[in-house]
PDB file of C-alpha atoms in Angstrom:
ATOM      1  CA  UNK A 614     -62.513 -10.728 -14.544  1.00 33.00           C
ATOM      2  CA  UNK A 615     -63.888 -10.925 -11.010  1.00 35.00           C
ATOM      3  CA  UNK A 616     -62.716  -8.232  -8.592  1.00 39.00           C
ATOM      4  CA  UNK A 617     -60.585  -9.579  -5.730  1.00 39.00           C
ATOM      5  CA  UNK A 618     -61.693  -9.122  -2.169  1.00 39.00           C
ATOM      6  CA  UNK A 619     -60.493  -5.766  -0.796  1.00 40.00           C
ATOM      7  CA  UNK A 620     -57.487  -5.770   1.493  1.00 46.00           C
ATOM      8  CA  UNK A 621     -57.588  -3.851   4.792  1.00 50.00           C
ATOM      9  CA  UNK A 622     -56.315  -0.272   4.758  1.00 65.00           C
ATOM     10  CA  UNK A 623     -54.696  -0.582   1.338  1.00 78.00           C
ATOM     11  CA  UNK A 624     -52.636  -3.687   2.176  1.00 84.00           C
ATOM     12  CA  UNK A 625     -51.130  -5.364  -0.872  1.00 82.00           C
ATOM     13  CA  UNK A 626     -52.569  -8.795  -1.678  1.00 75.00           C
ATOM     14  CA  UNK A 627     -49.334 -10.797  -1.368  1.00 74.00           C
ATOM     15  CA  UNK A 628     -47.870  -8.909   1.598  1.00 81.00           C
ATOM     16  CA  UNK A 629     -46.503 -10.841   4.547  1.00 79.00           C
ATOM     17  CA  UNK A 630     -49.234 -11.149   7.216  1.00 81.00           C
ATOM     18  CA  UNK A 631     -48.850  -8.641  10.081  1.00 85.00           C
ATOM     19  CA  UNK A 632     -45.837  -7.078   8.397  1.00 89.00           C
ATOM     20  CA  UNK A 633     -44.253  -4.046  10.063  1.00 91.00           C
ATOM     21  CA  UNK A 634     -45.352  -1.625   7.347  1.00 90.00           C
ATOM     22  CA  UNK A 635     -49.071  -2.291   7.767  1.00 89.00           C
ATOM     23  CA  UNK A 636     -48.842  -2.571  11.555  1.00 90.00           C
ATOM     24  CA  UNK A 637     -46.299   0.004  12.720  1.00 90.00           C
ATOM     25  CA  UNK A 638     -45.378   2.441   9.925  1.00 91.00           C
ATOM     26  CA  UNK A 639     -47.013   5.890   9.957  1.00 93.00           C
ATOM     27  CA  UNK A 640     -50.062   5.975   7.697  1.00 91.00           C
ATOM     28  CA  UNK A 641     -48.583   8.609   5.353  1.00 91.00           C
ATOM     29  CA  UNK A 642     -45.534   6.413   4.641  1.00 92.00           C
ATOM     30  CA  UNK A 643     -47.289   3.111   4.008  1.00 92.00           C
ATOM     31  CA  UNK A 644     -48.074   3.562   0.272  1.00 92.00           C
ATOM     32  CA  UNK A 645     -44.420   4.417  -0.446  1.00 94.00           C
ATOM     33  CA  UNK A 646     -43.062   1.584   1.679  1.00 93.00           C
ATOM     34  CA  UNK A 647     -45.465  -0.792  -0.066  1.00 91.00           C
ATOM     35  CA  UNK A 648     -44.166   0.555  -3.369  1.00 90.00           C
ATOM     36  CA  UNK A 649     -40.669  -0.421  -2.194  1.00 93.00           C
ATOM     37  CA  UNK A 650     -41.934  -3.896  -1.164  1.00 91.00           C
ATOM     38  CA  UNK A 651     -40.883  -3.203   2.436  1.00 91.00           C
ATOM     39  CA  UNK A 652     -43.920  -5.270   3.428  1.00 89.00           C
ATOM     40  CA  UNK A 653     -42.502  -8.175   1.391  1.00 90.00           C
ATOM     41  CA  UNK A 654     -38.852  -8.472   2.527  1.00 93.00           C
ATOM     42  CA  UNK A 655     -37.894 -11.613   0.591  1.00 95.00           C
ATOM     43  CA  UNK A 656     -36.707  -9.565  -2.397  1.00 94.00           C
ATOM     44  CA  UNK A 657     -34.251  -7.627  -0.243  1.00 96.00           C
ATOM     45  CA  UNK A 658     -32.791 -10.899   1.009  1.00 97.00           C
ATOM     46  CA  UNK A 659     -32.484 -12.249  -2.531  1.00 98.00           C
ATOM     47  CA  UNK A 660     -30.624  -9.104  -3.568  1.00 97.00           C
ATOM     48  CA  UNK A 661     -28.417  -9.013  -0.476  1.00 98.00           C
ATOM     49  CA  UNK A 662     -27.361 -12.651  -0.190  1.00 98.00           C
ATOM     50  CA  UNK A 663     -25.205 -12.698  -3.390  1.00 98.00           C
ATOM     51  CA  UNK A 664     -23.406  -9.626  -2.010  1.00 98.00           C
ATOM     52  CA  UNK A 665     -22.471 -11.540   1.122  1.00 98.00           C
ATOM     53  CA  UNK A 666     -21.464 -14.555  -0.988  1.00 98.00           C
ATOM     54  CA  UNK A 667     -19.104 -12.357  -2.978  1.00 98.00           C
ATOM     55  CA  UNK A 668     -17.640 -10.684   0.103  1.00 98.00           C
ATOM     56  CA  UNK A 669     -16.936 -13.880   2.046  1.00 97.00           C
ATOM     57  CA  UNK A 670     -15.564 -15.748  -0.964  1.00 97.00           C
ATOM     58  CA  UNK A 671     -13.297 -12.792  -1.749  1.00 97.00           C
ATOM     59  CA  UNK A 672     -11.990 -12.912   1.826  1.00 96.00           C
ATOM     60  CA  UNK A 673     -11.276 -16.620   1.377  1.00 95.00           C
ATOM     61  CA  UNK A 674      -9.560 -15.873  -1.941  1.00 95.00           C
ATOM     62  CA  UNK A 675      -6.974 -13.478  -0.524  1.00 91.00           C
ATOM     63  CA  UNK A 676      -7.081 -14.617   3.123  1.00 90.00           C
ATOM     64  CA  UNK A 677      -7.497 -11.049   4.316  1.00 88.00           C
ATOM     65  CA  UNK A 678     -10.124  -9.377   6.480  1.00 88.00           C
ATOM     66  CA  UNK A 679     -10.481  -5.933   8.030  1.00 91.00           C
ATOM     67  CA  UNK A 680     -13.007  -3.715   9.770  1.00 94.00           C
ATOM     68  CA  UNK A 681     -13.816  -2.241   6.369  1.00 95.00           C
ATOM     69  CA  UNK A 682     -15.228  -5.627   5.385  1.00 96.00           C
ATOM     70  CA  UNK A 683     -17.763  -5.260   8.205  1.00 97.00           C
ATOM     71  CA  UNK A 684     -18.788  -1.942   6.675  1.00 97.00           C
ATOM     72  CA  UNK A 685     -19.016  -3.557   3.218  1.00 98.00           C
ATOM     73  CA  UNK A 686     -21.385  -6.171   4.671  1.00 98.00           C
ATOM     74  CA  UNK A 687     -23.514  -3.508   6.380  1.00 98.00           C
ATOM     75  CA  UNK A 688     -23.344  -1.138   3.413  1.00 98.00           C
ATOM     76  CA  UNK A 689     -24.522  -3.918   1.121  1.00 97.00           C
ATOM     77  CA  UNK A 690     -27.451  -4.584   3.457  1.00 98.00           C
ATOM     78  CA  UNK A 691     -28.507  -0.935   3.490  1.00 97.00           C
ATOM     79  CA  UNK A 692     -27.892  -0.612  -0.239  1.00 97.00           C
ATOM     80  CA  UNK A 693     -29.857  -3.761  -1.006  1.00 97.00           C
ATOM     81  CA  UNK A 694     -32.857  -2.431   0.925  1.00 97.00           C
ATOM     82  CA  UNK A 695     -32.696   0.915  -0.859  1.00 97.00           C
ATOM     83  CA  UNK A 696     -31.983  -0.379  -4.358  1.00 96.00           C
ATOM     84  CA  UNK A 697     -34.527  -3.154  -4.114  1.00 95.00           C
ATOM     85  CA  UNK A 698     -37.008  -0.439  -3.186  1.00 96.00           C
ATOM     86  CA  UNK A 699     -35.903   1.806  -6.039  1.00 96.00           C
ATOM     87  CA  UNK A 700     -35.984  -1.088  -8.503  1.00 95.00           C
ATOM     88  CA  UNK A 701     -39.454  -2.174  -7.408  1.00 92.00           C
ATOM     89  CA  UNK A 702     -40.664   1.416  -7.685  1.00 95.00           C
ATOM     90  CA  UNK A 703     -39.288   1.579 -11.227  1.00 95.00           C
ATOM     91  CA  UNK A 704     -40.900  -1.776 -12.010  1.00 90.00           C
ATOM     92  CA  UNK A 705     -44.295  -0.575 -10.764  1.00 90.00           C
ATOM     93  CA  UNK A 706     -44.029   2.672 -12.726  1.00 93.00           C
ATOM     94  CA  UNK A 707     -43.360   0.811 -15.972  1.00 91.00           C
ATOM     95  CA  UNK A 708     -45.892  -1.959 -15.230  1.00 84.00           C
ATOM     96  CA  UNK A 709     -48.726   0.193 -13.907  1.00 86.00           C
ATOM     97  CA  UNK A 710     -51.053  -0.678 -16.806  1.00 80.00           C
ATOM     98  CA  UNK A 711     -50.276  -4.410 -16.581  1.00 77.00           C
ATOM     99  CA  UNK A 712     -50.530  -4.557 -12.785  1.00 73.00           C
ATOM    100  CA  UNK A 713     -54.116  -3.322 -12.861  1.00 73.00           C
ATOM    101  CA  UNK A 714     -55.097  -6.343 -14.970  1.00 73.00           C
ATOM    102  CA  UNK A 715     -53.495  -9.044 -12.790  1.00 74.00           C
ATOM    103  CA  UNK A 716     -55.325 -10.196  -9.674  1.00 72.00           C
ATOM    104  CA  UNK A 717     -52.211 -10.575  -7.533  1.00 76.00           C
ATOM    105  CA  UNK A 718     -50.814  -7.124  -8.430  1.00 78.00           C
ATOM    106  CA  UNK A 719     -53.816  -4.851  -8.872  1.00 81.00           C
ATOM    107  CA  UNK A 720     -53.677  -3.899  -5.173  1.00 82.00           C
ATOM    108  CA  UNK A 721     -50.196  -2.388  -5.585  1.00 85.00           C
ATOM    109  CA  UNK A 722     -50.012   1.327  -4.729  1.00 86.00           C
ATOM    110  CA  UNK A 723     -49.990   2.815  -8.246  1.00 89.00           C
ATOM    111  CA  UNK A 724     -52.872   0.834  -9.846  1.00 88.00           C
ATOM    112  CA  UNK A 725     -54.764   1.068  -6.524  1.00 84.00           C
ATOM    113  CA  UNK A 726     -54.465   4.875  -6.633  1.00 87.00           C
ATOM    114  CA  UNK A 727     -52.448   5.186  -3.397  1.00 90.00           C
ATOM    115  CA  UNK A 728     -49.433   6.807  -5.125  1.00 92.00           C
ATOM    116  CA  UNK A 729     -49.236   8.963  -8.244  1.00 93.00           C
ATOM    117  CA  UNK A 730     -46.656   8.260 -10.948  1.00 93.00           C
ATOM    118  CA  UNK A 731     -44.980  11.589 -10.147  1.00 96.00           C
ATOM    119  CA  UNK A 732     -44.795  10.681  -6.466  1.00 95.00           C
ATOM    120  CA  UNK A 733     -43.357   7.290  -7.351  1.00 94.00           C
ATOM    121  CA  UNK A 734     -40.630   8.865  -9.515  1.00 96.00           C
ATOM    122  CA  UNK A 735     -39.622  11.206  -6.691  1.00 96.00           C
ATOM    123  CA  UNK A 736     -39.556   8.310  -4.213  1.00 96.00           C
ATOM    124  CA  UNK A 737     -37.426   6.233  -6.611  1.00 96.00           C
ATOM    125  CA  UNK A 738     -34.900   9.073  -6.948  1.00 97.00           C
ATOM    126  CA  UNK A 739     -34.659   9.544  -3.160  1.00 97.00           C
ATOM    127  CA  UNK A 740     -33.906   5.858  -2.635  1.00 97.00           C
ATOM    128  CA  UNK A 741     -31.371   5.783  -5.477  1.00 97.00           C
ATOM    129  CA  UNK A 742     -29.500   8.841  -4.215  1.00 97.00           C
ATOM    130  CA  UNK A 743     -29.257   7.419  -0.702  1.00 98.00           C
ATOM    131  CA  UNK A 744     -27.911   4.146  -2.129  1.00 97.00           C
ATOM    132  CA  UNK A 745     -25.418   6.081  -4.241  1.00 97.00           C
ATOM    133  CA  UNK A 746     -24.148   7.803  -1.109  1.00 97.00           C
ATOM    134  CA  UNK A 747     -23.376   4.390   0.397  1.00 97.00           C
ATOM    135  CA  UNK A 748     -21.714   3.233  -2.823  1.00 97.00           C
ATOM    136  CA  UNK A 749     -19.327   6.213  -2.676  1.00 97.00           C
ATOM    137  CA  UNK A 750     -17.753   4.746   0.485  1.00 97.00           C
ATOM    138  CA  UNK A 751     -16.410   1.801  -1.548  1.00 97.00           C
ATOM    139  CA  UNK A 752     -13.372   1.747  -3.828  1.00 97.00           C
ATOM    140  CA  UNK A 753     -13.409   3.190  -7.339  1.00 97.00           C
ATOM    141  CA  UNK A 754     -13.782  -0.162  -9.107  1.00 97.00           C
ATOM    142  CA  UNK A 755     -16.797  -1.079  -6.958  1.00 97.00           C
ATOM    143  CA  UNK A 756     -18.354   2.341  -7.560  1.00 97.00           C
ATOM    144  CA  UNK A 757     -18.018   1.817 -11.318  1.00 97.00           C
ATOM    145  CA  UNK A 758     -19.659  -1.599 -11.036  1.00 97.00           C
ATOM    146  CA  UNK A 759     -22.453  -0.126  -8.934  1.00 96.00           C
ATOM    147  CA  UNK A 760     -23.214   2.502 -11.557  1.00 96.00           C
ATOM    148  CA  UNK A 761     -23.105  -0.120 -14.314  1.00 96.00           C
ATOM    149  CA  UNK A 762     -25.667  -2.176 -12.378  1.00 95.00           C
ATOM    150  CA  UNK A 763     -28.295   0.409 -13.294  1.00 94.00           C
ATOM    151  CA  UNK A 764     -28.363  -0.975 -16.842  1.00 95.00           C
ATOM    152  CA  UNK A 765     -29.915  -4.417 -16.086  1.00 94.00           C
ATOM    153  CA  UNK A 766     -32.132  -2.786 -13.445  1.00 94.00           C
ATOM    154  CA  UNK A 767     -33.504  -0.373 -16.041  1.00 93.00           C
ATOM    155  CA  UNK A 768     -34.047  -3.074 -18.680  1.00 94.00           C
ATOM    156  CA  UNK A 769     -35.645  -5.764 -16.524  1.00 92.00           C
ATOM    157  CA  UNK A 770     -39.244  -4.410 -16.351  1.00 90.00           C
ATOM    158  CA  UNK A 771     -39.399  -4.356 -20.155  1.00 92.00           C
ATOM    159  CA  UNK A 772     -37.912  -7.838 -20.667  1.00 93.00           C
ATOM    160  CA  UNK A 773     -41.227  -9.666 -20.304  1.00 91.00           C
ATOM    161  CA  UNK A 774     -42.498  -7.695 -23.286  1.00 90.00           C
ATOM    162  CA  UNK A 775     -39.857  -8.963 -25.734  1.00 93.00           C
ATOM    163  CA  UNK A 776     -38.484 -12.291 -24.412  1.00 96.00           C
ATOM    164  CA  UNK A 777     -39.728 -15.512 -22.879  1.00 96.00           C
ATOM    165  CA  UNK A 778     -36.712 -15.338 -20.548  1.00 97.00           C
ATOM    166  CA  UNK A 779     -37.244 -12.184 -18.443  1.00 96.00           C
ATOM    167  CA  UNK A 780     -35.941 -14.140 -15.445  1.00 97.00           C
ATOM    168  CA  UNK A 781     -32.471 -13.974 -17.011  1.00 97.00           C
ATOM    169  CA  UNK A 782     -32.590 -10.179 -16.844  1.00 96.00           C
ATOM    170  CA  UNK A 783     -33.782 -10.381 -13.246  1.00 97.00           C
ATOM    171  CA  UNK A 784     -30.838 -12.660 -12.507  1.00 97.00           C
ATOM    172  CA  UNK A 785     -28.401 -10.239 -14.140  1.00 97.00           C
ATOM    173  CA  UNK A 786     -29.696  -7.453 -11.885  1.00 96.00           C
ATOM    174  CA  UNK A 787     -30.271  -9.341  -8.628  1.00 97.00           C
ATOM    175  CA  UNK A 788     -26.880 -11.063  -8.515  1.00 98.00           C
ATOM    176  CA  UNK A 789     -24.741  -8.069  -9.464  1.00 97.00           C
ATOM    177  CA  UNK A 790     -23.877  -7.701  -5.795  1.00 97.00           C
ATOM    178  CA  UNK A 791     -21.664 -10.790  -6.006  1.00 98.00           C
ATOM    179  CA  UNK A 792     -19.410  -8.871  -8.400  1.00 98.00           C
ATOM    180  CA  UNK A 793     -19.673  -5.587  -6.515  1.00 98.00           C
ATOM    181  CA  UNK A 794     -18.974  -6.910  -3.007  1.00 98.00           C
ATOM    182  CA  UNK A 795     -16.073  -9.040  -4.235  1.00 98.00           C
ATOM    183  CA  UNK A 796     -14.566  -5.949  -5.860  1.00 98.00           C
ATOM    184  CA  UNK A 797     -15.317  -3.739  -2.854  1.00 98.00           C
ATOM    185  CA  UNK A 798     -13.123  -6.058  -0.791  1.00 98.00           C
ATOM    186  CA  UNK A 799     -10.339  -6.914  -3.247  1.00 96.00           C
ATOM    187  CA  UNK A 800     -10.252  -3.849  -5.497  1.00 95.00           C
ATOM    188  CA  UNK A 801     -10.523  -5.943  -8.646  1.00 95.00           C
ATOM    189  CA  UNK A 802     -12.810  -8.441 -10.336  1.00 95.00           C
ATOM    190  CA  UNK A 803     -11.540 -12.033 -10.451  1.00 96.00           C
ATOM    191  CA  UNK A 804     -12.745 -15.205 -12.175  1.00 96.00           C
ATOM    192  CA  UNK A 805     -14.344 -16.819  -9.083  1.00 97.00           C
ATOM    193  CA  UNK A 806     -16.633 -13.798  -8.711  1.00 98.00           C
ATOM    194  CA  UNK A 807     -17.836 -14.205 -12.289  1.00 98.00           C
ATOM    195  CA  UNK A 808     -18.547 -17.906 -11.735  1.00 98.00           C
ATOM    196  CA  UNK A 809     -20.414 -17.006  -8.540  1.00 98.00           C
ATOM    197  CA  UNK A 810     -22.418 -14.422 -10.486  1.00 98.00           C
ATOM    198  CA  UNK A 811     -23.533 -17.013 -13.034  1.00 98.00           C
ATOM    199  CA  UNK A 812     -24.415 -19.428 -10.238  1.00 98.00           C
ATOM    200  CA  UNK A 813     -26.650 -16.725  -8.818  1.00 98.00           C
ATOM    201  CA  UNK A 814     -28.321 -16.191 -12.181  1.00 98.00           C
ATOM    202  CA  UNK A 815     -29.129 -19.910 -12.388  1.00 98.00           C
ATOM    203  CA  UNK A 816     -30.550 -19.735  -8.858  1.00 98.00           C
ATOM    204  CA  UNK A 817     -32.708 -16.759  -9.846  1.00 98.00           C
ATOM    205  CA  UNK A 818     -34.050 -18.704 -12.822  1.00 98.00           C
ATOM    206  CA  UNK A 819     -34.978 -21.452 -10.364  1.00 98.00           C
ATOM    207  CA  UNK A 820     -36.822 -19.384  -7.771  1.00 98.00           C
ATOM    208  CA  UNK A 821     -38.394 -16.811 -10.068  1.00 97.00           C
ATOM    209  CA  UNK A 822     -39.795 -19.467 -12.387  1.00 98.00           C
ATOM    210  CA  UNK A 823     -41.524 -20.919  -9.329  1.00 97.00           C
ATOM    211  CA  UNK A 824     -42.785 -17.440  -8.439  1.00 95.00           C
ATOM    212  CA  UNK A 825     -43.997 -16.693 -11.977  1.00 95.00           C
ATOM    213  CA  UNK A 826     -46.264 -19.739 -11.999  1.00 96.00           C
ATOM    214  CA  UNK A 827     -48.656 -17.793  -9.761  1.00 92.00           C
ATOM    215  CA  UNK A 828     -49.554 -15.490 -12.663  1.00 87.00           C
ATOM    216  CA  UNK A 829     -49.515 -17.712 -15.752  1.00 89.00           C
ATOM    217  CA  UNK A 830     -53.234 -17.393 -16.501  1.00 87.00           C
ATOM    218  CA  UNK A 831     -53.336 -13.599 -16.163  1.00 81.00           C
ATOM    219  CA  UNK A 832     -50.013 -13.247 -18.006  1.00 83.00           C
ATOM    220  CA  UNK A 833     -51.379 -15.254 -20.935  1.00 88.00           C
ATOM    221  CA  UNK A 834     -54.450 -13.004 -21.131  1.00 83.00           C
ATOM    222  CA  UNK A 835     -52.455  -9.773 -21.283  1.00 85.00           C
ATOM    223  CA  UNK A 836     -49.501 -11.093 -23.305  1.00 86.00           C
ATOM    224  CA  UNK A 837     -46.731 -11.068 -20.684  1.00 89.00           C
ATOM    225  CA  UNK A 838     -43.944 -13.592 -21.272  1.00 94.00           C
ATOM    226  CA  UNK A 839     -42.166 -15.660 -18.610  1.00 95.00           C
ATOM    227  CA  UNK A 840     -40.201 -18.873 -18.210  1.00 96.00           C
ATOM    228  CA  UNK A 841     -43.196 -20.280 -16.331  1.00 96.00           C
ATOM    229  CA  UNK A 842     -45.375 -19.885 -19.406  1.00 96.00           C
ATOM    230  CA  UNK A 843     -42.588 -21.067 -21.704  1.00 96.00           C
ATOM    231  CA  UNK A 844     -41.852 -24.267 -19.761  1.00 96.00           C
ATOM    232  CA  UNK A 845     -45.420 -25.149 -18.775  1.00 94.00           C
ATOM    233  CA  UNK A 846     -45.651 -28.794 -17.738  1.00 95.00           C
ATOM    234  CA  UNK A 847     -41.917 -29.240 -18.370  1.00 97.00           C
ATOM    235  CA  UNK A 848     -41.059 -26.808 -15.566  1.00 97.00           C
ATOM    236  CA  UNK A 849     -39.793 -29.486 -13.108  1.00 97.00           C
ATOM    237  CA  UNK A 850     -37.226 -30.666 -15.672  1.00 97.00           C
ATOM    238  CA  UNK A 851     -36.015 -27.109 -16.215  1.00 98.00           C
ATOM    239  CA  UNK A 852     -35.862 -26.462 -12.485  1.00 98.00           C
ATOM    240  CA  UNK A 853     -33.588 -29.499 -12.106  1.00 98.00           C
ATOM    241  CA  UNK A 854     -31.281 -28.045 -14.774  1.00 98.00           C
ATOM    242  CA  UNK A 855     -31.149 -24.703 -12.967  1.00 98.00           C
ATOM    243  CA  UNK A 856     -30.450 -26.541  -9.699  1.00 98.00           C
ATOM    244  CA  UNK A 857     -27.509 -28.413 -11.233  1.00 98.00           C
ATOM    245  CA  UNK A 858     -26.170 -25.245 -12.847  1.00 98.00           C
ATOM    246  CA  UNK A 859     -26.377 -23.371  -9.542  1.00 98.00           C
ATOM    247  CA  UNK A 860     -24.555 -26.061  -7.597  1.00 98.00           C
ATOM    248  CA  UNK A 861     -21.969 -26.727 -10.316  1.00 98.00           C
ATOM    249  CA  UNK A 862     -21.075 -23.093 -10.974  1.00 98.00           C
ATOM    250  CA  UNK A 863     -20.931 -22.213  -7.282  1.00 98.00           C
ATOM    251  CA  UNK A 864     -18.764 -25.267  -6.668  1.00 98.00           C
ATOM    252  CA  UNK A 865     -16.339 -24.115  -9.369  1.00 98.00           C
ATOM    253  CA  UNK A 866     -16.310 -20.605  -7.890  1.00 98.00           C
ATOM    254  CA  UNK A 867     -15.377 -22.056  -4.500  1.00 97.00           C
ATOM    255  CA  UNK A 868     -12.640 -24.279  -5.956  1.00 96.00           C
ATOM    256  CA  UNK A 869     -11.002 -21.445  -7.895  1.00 96.00           C
ATOM    257  CA  UNK A 870     -11.281 -19.080  -4.931  1.00 95.00           C
ATOM    258  CA  UNK A 871     -10.008 -21.375  -2.195  1.00 92.00           C
ATOM    259  CA  UNK A 872      -7.749 -24.074  -3.660  1.00 86.00           C
ATOM    260  CA  UNK A 873      -4.500 -22.052  -3.678  1.00 84.00           C
ATOM    261  CA  UNK A 874      -5.129 -19.798  -0.696  1.00 80.00           C
ATOM    262  CA  UNK A 875      -6.689 -21.740   2.168  1.00 77.00           C
ATOM    263  CA  UNK A 876      -6.336 -25.146   3.754  1.00 88.00           C
ATOM    264  CA  UNK A 877      -7.777 -28.350   2.369  1.00 92.00           C
ATOM    265  CA  UNK A 878     -10.216 -28.399   5.273  1.00 94.00           C
ATOM    266  CA  UNK A 879     -11.397 -24.878   4.414  1.00 94.00           C
ATOM    267  CA  UNK A 880     -11.945 -25.964   0.818  1.00 95.00           C
ATOM    268  CA  UNK A 881     -13.969 -28.999   1.891  1.00 96.00           C
ATOM    269  CA  UNK A 882     -16.125 -26.913   4.247  1.00 97.00           C
ATOM    270  CA  UNK A 883     -16.690 -24.190   1.650  1.00 97.00           C
ATOM    271  CA  UNK A 884     -17.709 -26.803  -0.930  1.00 97.00           C
ATOM    272  CA  UNK A 885     -20.320 -27.985   1.545  1.00 98.00           C
ATOM    273  CA  UNK A 886     -22.157 -24.733   0.843  1.00 98.00           C
ATOM    274  CA  UNK A 887     -23.302 -25.426  -2.722  1.00 98.00           C
ATOM    275  CA  UNK A 888     -23.858 -29.083  -1.837  1.00 98.00           C
ATOM    276  CA  UNK A 889     -26.234 -28.224   1.013  1.00 98.00           C
ATOM    277  CA  UNK A 890     -27.881 -25.503  -1.062  1.00 98.00           C
ATOM    278  CA  UNK A 891     -28.613 -28.079  -3.741  1.00 98.00           C
ATOM    279  CA  UNK A 892     -30.401 -30.290  -1.238  1.00 98.00           C
ATOM    280  CA  UNK A 893     -32.572 -27.383  -0.128  1.00 98.00           C
ATOM    281  CA  UNK A 894     -33.489 -26.697  -3.761  1.00 98.00           C
ATOM    282  CA  UNK A 895     -34.286 -30.393  -4.161  1.00 98.00           C
ATOM    283  CA  UNK A 896     -36.700 -30.101  -1.243  1.00 98.00           C
ATOM    284  CA  UNK A 897     -38.407 -27.235  -3.074  1.00 97.00           C
ATOM    285  CA  UNK A 898     -38.729 -29.345  -6.197  1.00 97.00           C
ATOM    286  CA  UNK A 899     -40.509 -32.058  -4.247  1.00 96.00           C
ATOM    287  CA  UNK A 900     -43.110 -29.561  -3.047  1.00 96.00           C
ATOM    288  CA  UNK A 901     -43.578 -27.797  -6.396  1.00 96.00           C
ATOM    289  CA  UNK A 902     -47.228 -27.702  -7.491  1.00 95.00           C
ATOM    290  CA  UNK A 903     -48.391 -25.349 -10.237  1.00 93.00           C
ATOM    291  CA  UNK A 904     -51.999 -25.617  -9.029  1.00 92.00           C
ATOM    292  CA  UNK A 905     -51.257 -24.352  -5.495  1.00 94.00           C
ATOM    293  CA  UNK A 906     -50.419 -20.639  -5.488  1.00 92.00           C
ATOM    294  CA  UNK A 907     -50.004 -20.537  -1.714  1.00 93.00           C
ATOM    295  CA  UNK A 908     -47.390 -23.309  -1.952  1.00 96.00           C
ATOM    296  CA  UNK A 909     -45.631 -21.543  -4.830  1.00 95.00           C
ATOM    297  CA  UNK A 910     -45.331 -18.375  -2.759  1.00 94.00           C
ATOM    298  CA  UNK A 911     -44.125 -20.374   0.239  1.00 95.00           C
ATOM    299  CA  UNK A 912     -41.415 -22.062  -1.839  1.00 97.00           C
ATOM    300  CA  UNK A 913     -40.332 -18.751  -3.350  1.00 97.00           C
ATOM    301  CA  UNK A 914     -39.974 -17.181   0.087  1.00 96.00           C
ATOM    302  CA  UNK A 915     -38.024 -20.231   1.298  1.00 97.00           C
ATOM    303  CA  UNK A 916     -35.160 -19.135  -0.964  1.00 98.00           C
ATOM    304  CA  UNK A 917     -33.928 -16.762   1.698  1.00 97.00           C
ATOM    305  CA  UNK A 918     -32.880 -19.872   3.615  1.00 98.00           C
ATOM    306  CA  UNK A 919     -31.597 -21.479   0.407  1.00 98.00           C
ATOM    307  CA  UNK A 920     -29.206 -18.595  -0.159  1.00 98.00           C
ATOM    308  CA  UNK A 921     -28.113 -18.325   3.461  1.00 98.00           C
ATOM    309  CA  UNK A 922     -26.986 -21.974   3.560  1.00 98.00           C
ATOM    310  CA  UNK A 923     -23.776 -21.563   1.492  1.00 98.00           C
ATOM    311  CA  UNK A 924     -23.023 -18.309   3.316  1.00 98.00           C
ATOM    312  CA  UNK A 925     -22.847 -20.202   6.619  1.00 98.00           C
ATOM    313  CA  UNK A 926     -20.325 -22.619   5.091  1.00 98.00           C
ATOM    314  CA  UNK A 927     -18.248 -19.776   3.578  1.00 97.00           C
ATOM    315  CA  UNK A 928     -18.060 -17.963   6.919  1.00 97.00           C
ATOM    316  CA  UNK A 929     -17.092 -21.169   8.715  1.00 96.00           C
ATOM    317  CA  UNK A 930     -14.304 -21.775   6.186  1.00 96.00           C
ATOM    318  CA  UNK A 931     -12.843 -18.339   7.010  1.00 94.00           C
ATOM    319  CA  UNK A 932     -11.870 -19.634  10.443  1.00 92.00           C
ATOM    320  CA  UNK A 933     -10.086 -22.774   9.188  1.00 88.00           C
TER     321      UNK A 933
END
């Protein structure tokens, strides 16, 4: 396999151009921040946004809000940054042999020799402990959910070795915040949060299948499974199914959360969230092209905006 062109000063191949890590971070910290994907912030957004969905929908559900909810929102943001970093570090530790054989990932810190496995383990533990400290400021039920979240996080890197659906395991891990933030606000887990969680999983299947199409050739060579490889030319049809599941499940979550607690106008506005999100996903479908890796990456990154759309509607409904 032909060696890729070297990246400047150890920059990772798919990093955001002129990202803050490669431009402003001290040189000694860059390999560890790259290990945490701090130079590729989209993953933090994708982990954080379901948390904010869960928090705002929980506030609509019981029509209550307090200053502690502001801390939950901020704590989720800090925790998402830390746990996304810890999860990515764990992923790179377990995938270090695979990453060296894939063009897009061989420039990552461990296969590139920037960070040792021992150093990566220490860095992962530091991030996890800091996140745990934030979790301890929430209620007992949310703390229990936060600890339980470690299970799908631990399993995910191995999923592509034994199933064609590793994106399901990613969805289980990345959308856990919808359950946690809901519970951090209300003190208990309710049905709308579970529906919202499954909507998030369907959304993850949508965007991560798009993302995985960048690596199908290398994945086939080294035996890594993915929904992108499984679906092949039928991917657009599957993406439409995930789109409909996302919109339908989120719509049900909104109905069950809002119908008995808020006004009819609030319900209508909140339902505009999944509707508008569906249109943004439709736009992605129209631009989907398995032969254009740059476009695939662009569409994947666009899902920050996709996820923020329903949040805007949920927040607006809080004031009605």
